[in-house]
Each structure stands twice: as structure tokens, then as C-alpha cells.
Amino acid sequence: RLARGETPTLADVATVWLRGRGAMARFGVLLALAGTAWVVLSSLIILGVLGAEQAGVGEFVRRFVLSGNSLAFALWLAAGGLFAAIVFALAAVSVPMMLDREVGIRTAALTSVRAVGANPVPMFVWAALVMTLTLASVATVLPMVVLVPVIGHATWHAYVDVVDASQLPPRV
């Protein structure tokens, strides 16, 4: 609404969220499954290196992160980076697209992957910025209630700037 020079209302916001709730819910499940897959893979890597006797964060840091087995730690980091890159590529512009257009998660996710592939450097910078801001927010106890809307607003602008709207269904 703002981009069209209109004043959005609370009713506009509610309408958009209600319209997109099915696709958004399914996308949330997809992200939850990806997160669960990472936890399982991470656990398997750590279990393979440390065995069943691993106990607590301190032991994890001492025996896995700071140990002489840098290959296992590098594998763990690489696997996490790969998962993060896949999730970022699927999600970079999916949410604003599902809120803006009547599209399903498949169309939104594939469009997002294409947008990331067509703009690798800016999208890498964007991903690094989101990660850095999130880590800073957690480390400084900056409320996520401030950070999430700012990132969401910037993501909307990224979507508008990198997605060719002529290839999409009309706005609703």
C-alpha cells in the first residue's frame, strides 16, 4: 500500500495475513522440517566424533570445537553452512511474495532460488547482514520485536527489486 501511495490500515494487514495463512503455514512447516533435519545431522556428526559420552555444552566445546580434530569441526560447520544457504535461498523472497500474490510455496520458493541465483553477491551480503544482526540481537538482548520488522521491511524491498512481477499472478 505504501509503495502505491496509499495508507495501510490494520484491516489491510489482517486481510493479507489471512489470505496467505495456508501457504505461510506450509512454508513454516517446511522450515521446521529443515531445522529438524539440521539438528539430526548435527547430532549424528557430533555423536560420530565424540561418541555417546558427550555431556553438556562445555564438553562439546572442549572435545569438539577446541579439539585437534579440525576436520570434524570443519565438516560440521560446512554442513550447517550448506543447510543455511539452502534455507536462505528458499526463503529470501518467499514470504513477501506469498503475502503479495496468490502463489503457493513451490512457486514462491523456486522464485526465491532463482532470485538468489541471479543476484549472488547482493544476496550473500543480505544473508550475512541478517545473520550478523540476528547474532547481535541475541548477544545484546536487543528485542527481536525490533529486529524482525526491520528485516521484514527490507525483505519486502528486496522482493520488489529482484523479482520480475510480470511473470507472476496479479496482486490481490
Tab-separated table of N, CA, C and O in Angstrom, residues 66-120:
chain	number	residue	atom	x	y	z
A	66	LEU	N	37.291	-27.180	20.223
A	66	LEU	CA	38.686	-26.852	20.519
A	66	LEU	C	39.641	-28.031	20.391
A	66	LEU	O	40.831	-27.889	20.647
A	67	SER	N	39.131	-29.180	20.016
A	67	SER	CA	40.000	-30.363	19.911
A	67	SER	C	40.913	-30.253	18.697
A	67	SER	O	40.769	-29.364	17.867
A	68	GLY	N	41.819	-31.170	18.604
A	68	GLY	CA	42.722	-31.211	17.459
A	68	GLY	C	42.063	-31.753	16.203
A	68	GLY	O	42.662	-31.760	15.135
A	69	ASN	N	40.815	-32.207	16.295
A	69	ASN	CA	40.109	-32.792	15.160
A	69	ASN	C	39.410	-31.686	14.366
A	69	ASN	O	38.192	-31.594	14.356
A	70	SER	N	40.183	-30.850	13.715
A	70	SER	CA	39.606	-29.723	12.993
A	70	SER	C	38.799	-30.156	11.778
A	70	SER	O	37.904	-29.437	11.341
A	71	LEU	N	39.074	-31.329	11.223
A	71	LEU	CA	38.317	-31.806	10.070
A	71	LEU	C	36.854	-32.049	10.445
A	71	LEU	O	35.947	-31.669	9.701
A	72	ALA	N	36.619	-32.664	11.587
A	72	ALA	CA	35.235	-32.920	12.020
A	72	ALA	C	34.502	-31.611	12.286
A	72	ALA	O	33.341	-31.440	11.897
A	73	PHE	N	35.177	-30.659	12.921
A	73	PHE	CA	34.560	-29.367	13.191
A	73	PHE	C	34.283	-28.636	11.878
A	73	PHE	O	33.223	-28.037	11.696
A	74	ALA	N	35.212	-28.705	10.927
A	74	ALA	CA	35.016	-28.073	9.618
A	74	ALA	C	33.849	-28.724	8.877
A	74	ALA	O	33.052	-28.030	8.233
A	75	LEU	N	33.720	-30.051	8.972
A	75	LEU	CA	32.586	-30.759	8.364
A	75	LEU	C	31.281	-30.285	8.983
A	75	LEU	O	30.296	-30.030	8.273
A	76	TRP	N	31.246	-30.159	10.280
A	76	TRP	CA	30.051	-29.699	10.984
A	76	TRP	C	29.679	-28.281	10.537
A	76	TRP	O	28.518	-27.991	10.253
A	77	LEU	N	30.672	-27.387	10.483
A	77	LEU	CA	30.421	-26.018	10.027
A	77	LEU	C	29.970	-25.980	8.572
A	77	LEU	O	29.057	-25.231	8.207
A	78	ALA	N	30.584	-26.776	7.723
A	78	ALA	CA	30.215	-26.805	6.309
A	78	ALA	C	28.785	-27.323	6.132
A	78	ALA	O	28.015	-26.779	5.329
A	79	ALA	N	28.430	-28.358	6.876
A	79	ALA	CA	27.064	-28.885	6.795
A	79	ALA	C	26.062	-27.828	7.260
A	79	ALA	O	25.013	-27.631	6.625
A	80	GLY	N	26.373	-27.130	8.328
A	80	GLY	CA	25.495	-26.059	8.809
A	80	GLY	C	25.394	-24.931	7.805
A	80	GLY	O	24.310	-24.387	7.564
A	81	GLY	N	26.510	-24.575	7.191
A	81	GLY	CA	26.508	-23.533	6.168
A	81	GLY	C	25.694	-23.928	4.952
A	81	GLY	O	24.960	-23.111	4.380
A	82	LEU	N	25.796	-25.193	4.553
A	82	LEU	CA	25.007	-25.685	3.416
A	82	LEU	C	23.514	-25.626	3.731
A	82	LEU	O	22.713	-25.167	2.910
A	83	PHE	N	23.134	-26.089	4.917
A	83	PHE	CA	21.720	-26.015	5.321
A	83	PHE	C	21.246	-24.561	5.345
A	83	PHE	O	20.164	-24.246	4.853
A	84	ALA	N	22.051	-23.682	5.909
A	84	ALA	CA	21.676	-22.272	5.986
A	84	ALA	C	21.532	-21.671	4.594
A	84	ALA	O	20.601	-20.895	4.332
A	85	ALA	N	22.436	-22.006	3.681
A	85	ALA	CA	22.370	-21.478	2.318
A	85	ALA	C	21.109	-21.962	1.596
A	85	ALA	O	20.447	-21.184	0.896
A	86	ILE	N	20.768	-23.225	1.777
A	86	ILE	CA	19.561	-23.771	1.150
A	86	ILE	C	18.320	-23.083	1.704
A	86	ILE	O	17.440	-22.645	0.952
A	87	VAL	N	18.247	-22.959	3.011
A	87	VAL	CA	17.088	-22.311	3.632
A	87	VAL	C	17.005	-20.849	3.202
A	87	VAL	O	15.921	-20.352	2.868
A	88	PHE	N	18.143	-20.151	3.168
A	88	PHE	CA	18.124	-18.759	2.730
A	88	PHE	C	17.641	-18.658	1.292
A	88	PHE	O	16.812	-17.805	0.965
A	89	ALA	N	18.158	-19.512	0.407
A	89	ALA	CA	17.746	-19.460	-0.998
A	89	ALA	C	16.246	-19.703	-1.144
A	89	ALA	O	15.577	-19.045	-1.940
A	90	LEU	N	15.705	-20.634	-0.364
A	90	LEU	CA	14.266	-20.917	-0.425
A	90	LEU	C	13.421	-19.783	0.152
A	90	LEU	O	12.284	-19.568	-0.276
A	91	ALA	N	13.973	-19.050	1.121
A	91	ALA	CA	13.166	-18.096	1.877
A	91	ALA	C	13.449	-16.624	1.574
A	91	ALA	O	12.698	-15.768	2.028
A	92	ALA	N	14.477	-16.316	0.808
A	92	ALA	CA	14.919	-14.926	0.650
A	92	ALA	C	13.791	-13.977	0.261
A	92	ALA	O	13.690	-12.881	0.804
A	93	VAL	N	12.949	-14.379	-0.667
A	93	VAL	CA	11.824	-13.518	-1.068
A	93	VAL	C	10.483	-14.243	-1.027
A	93	VAL	O	9.475	-13.696	-1.456
A	94	SER	N	10.465	-15.443	-0.483
A	94	SER	CA	9.231	-16.242	-0.474
A	94	SER	C	8.113	-15.628	0.355
A	94	SER	O	6.966	-15.579	-0.084
A	95	VAL	N	8.427	-15.183	1.553
A	95	VAL	CA	7.379	-14.683	2.448
A	95	VAL	C	6.692	-13.442	1.870
A	95	VAL	O	5.468	-13.419	1.758
A	96	PRO	N	7.446	-12.414	1.453
A	96	PRO	CA	6.730	-11.272	0.888
A	96	PRO	C	5.962	-11.632	-0.379
A	96	PRO	O	4.884	-11.097	-0.637
A	97	MET	N	6.488	-12.579	-1.152
A	97	MET	CA	5.790	-12.986	-2.367
A	97	MET	C	4.463	-13.666	-2.033
A	97	MET	O	3.447	-13.382	-2.672
A	98	MET	N	4.464	-14.535	-1.026
A	98	MET	CA	3.218	-15.219	-0.650
A	98	MET	C	2.206	-14.256	-0.049
A	98	MET	O	1.007	-14.495	-0.118
A	99	LEU	N	2.687	-13.170	0.547
A	99	LEU	CA	1.774	-12.170	1.085
A	99	LEU	C	1.270	-11.224	-0.004
A	99	LEU	O	0.182	-10.667	0.114
A	100	ASP	N	2.050	-11.049	-1.055
A	100	ASP	CA	1.707	-10.117	-2.124
A	100	ASP	C	0.862	-10.757	-3.225
A	100	ASP	O	0.021	-10.098	-3.828
A	101	ARG	N	1.097	-12.015	-3.503
A	101	ARG	CA	0.454	-12.701	-4.634
A	101	ARG	C	-0.199	-13.987	-4.163
A	101	ARG	O	0.180	-14.558	-3.159
A	102	GLU	N	-1.137	-14.447	-4.950
A	102	GLU	CA	-1.765	-15.747	-4.676
A	102	GLU	C	-0.877	-16.834	-5.274
A	102	GLU	O	-1.148	-17.343	-6.363
A	103	VAL	N	0.197	-17.170	-4.575
A	103	VAL	CA	1.115	-18.210	-5.029
A	103	VAL	C	1.323	-19.212	-3.909
A	103	VAL	O	1.199	-18.884	-2.735
A	104	GLY	N	1.626	-20.430	-4.305
A	104	GLY	CA	1.919	-21.469	-3.329
A	104	GLY	C	3.387	-21.459	-2.954
A	104	GLY	O	4.194	-20.702	-3.518
A	105	ILE	N	3.743	-22.342	-2.022
A	105	ILE	CA	5.128	-22.350	-1.553
A	105	ILE	C	6.098	-22.811	-2.641
A	105	ILE	O	7.231	-22.344	-2.677
A	106	ARG	N	5.650	-23.688	-3.523
A	106	ARG	CA	6.551	-24.159	-4.588
A	106	ARG	C	6.952	-22.996	-5.488
A	106	ARG	O	8.138	-22.786	-5.758
A	107	THR	N	5.987	-22.235	-5.951
A	107	THR	CA	6.275	-21.085	-6.814
A	107	THR	C	7.120	-20.060	-6.075
A	107	THR	O	8.103	-19.534	-6.619
A	108	ALA	N	6.752	-19.769	-4.838
A	108	ALA	CA	7.495	-18.770	-4.056
A	108	ALA	C	8.931	-19.225	-3.810
A	108	ALA	O	9.881	-18.447	-3.969
A	109	ALA	N	9.108	-20.488	-3.437
A	109	ALA	CA	10.453	-20.995	-3.145
A	109	ALA	C	11.316	-21.048	-4.406
A	109	ALA	O	12.487	-20.654	-4.379
A	110	LEU	N	10.747	-21.510	-5.524
A	110	LEU	CA	11.527	-21.562	-6.767
A	110	LEU	C	11.873	-20.160	-7.259
A	110	LEU	O	12.983	-19.922	-7.749
A	111	THR	N	10.951	-19.232	-7.119
A	111	THR	CA	11.235	-17.848	-7.495
A	111	THR	C	12.347	-17.285	-6.612
A	111	THR	O	13.239	-16.574	-7.077
A	112	SER	N	12.311	-17.611	-5.335
A	112	SER	CA	13.335	-17.155	-4.407
A	112	SER	C	14.706	-17.719	-4.780
A	112	SER	O	15.700	-16.989	-4.800
A	113	VAL	N	14.757	-18.998	-5.103
A	113	VAL	CA	16.021	-19.623	-5.505
A	113	VAL	C	16.556	-18.957	-6.772
A	113	VAL	O	17.756	-18.660	-6.872
A	114	ARG	N	15.669	-18.688	-7.736
A	114	ARG	CA	16.097	-18.006	-8.966
A	114	ARG	C	16.603	-16.593	-8.656
A	114	ARG	O	17.597	-16.137	-9.232
A	115	ALA	N	15.926	-15.884	-7.757
A	115	ALA	CA	16.341	-14.522	-7.397
A	115	ALA	C	17.717	-14.531	-6.738
A	115	ALA	O	18.563	-13.673	-7.026
A	116	VAL	N	17.956	-15.498	-5.868
A	116	VAL	CA	19.268	-15.610	-5.217
A	116	VAL	C	20.332	-15.970	-6.251
A	116	VAL	O	21.419	-15.388	-6.266
A	117	GLY	N	20.016	-16.905	-7.147
A	117	GLY	CA	20.968	-17.296	-8.182
A	117	GLY	C	21.295	-16.173	-9.154
A	117	GLY	O	22.427	-16.061	-9.629
A	118	ALA	N	20.322	-15.309	-9.427
A	118	ALA	CA	20.536	-14.196	-10.356
A	118	ALA	C	21.265	-13.025	-9.705
A	118	ALA	O	21.799	-12.168	-10.403
A	119	ASN	N	21.282	-12.994	-8.378
A	119	ASN	CA	21.900	-11.886	-7.636
A	119	ASN	C	22.781	-12.423	-6.512
A	119	ASN	O	22.561	-12.105	-5.343
A	120	PRO	N	23.793	-13.231	-6.823
A	120	PRO	CA	24.527	-13.916	-5.752
A	120	PRO	C	25.268	-12.991	-4.783
A	120	PRO	O	25.241	-13.228	-3.578
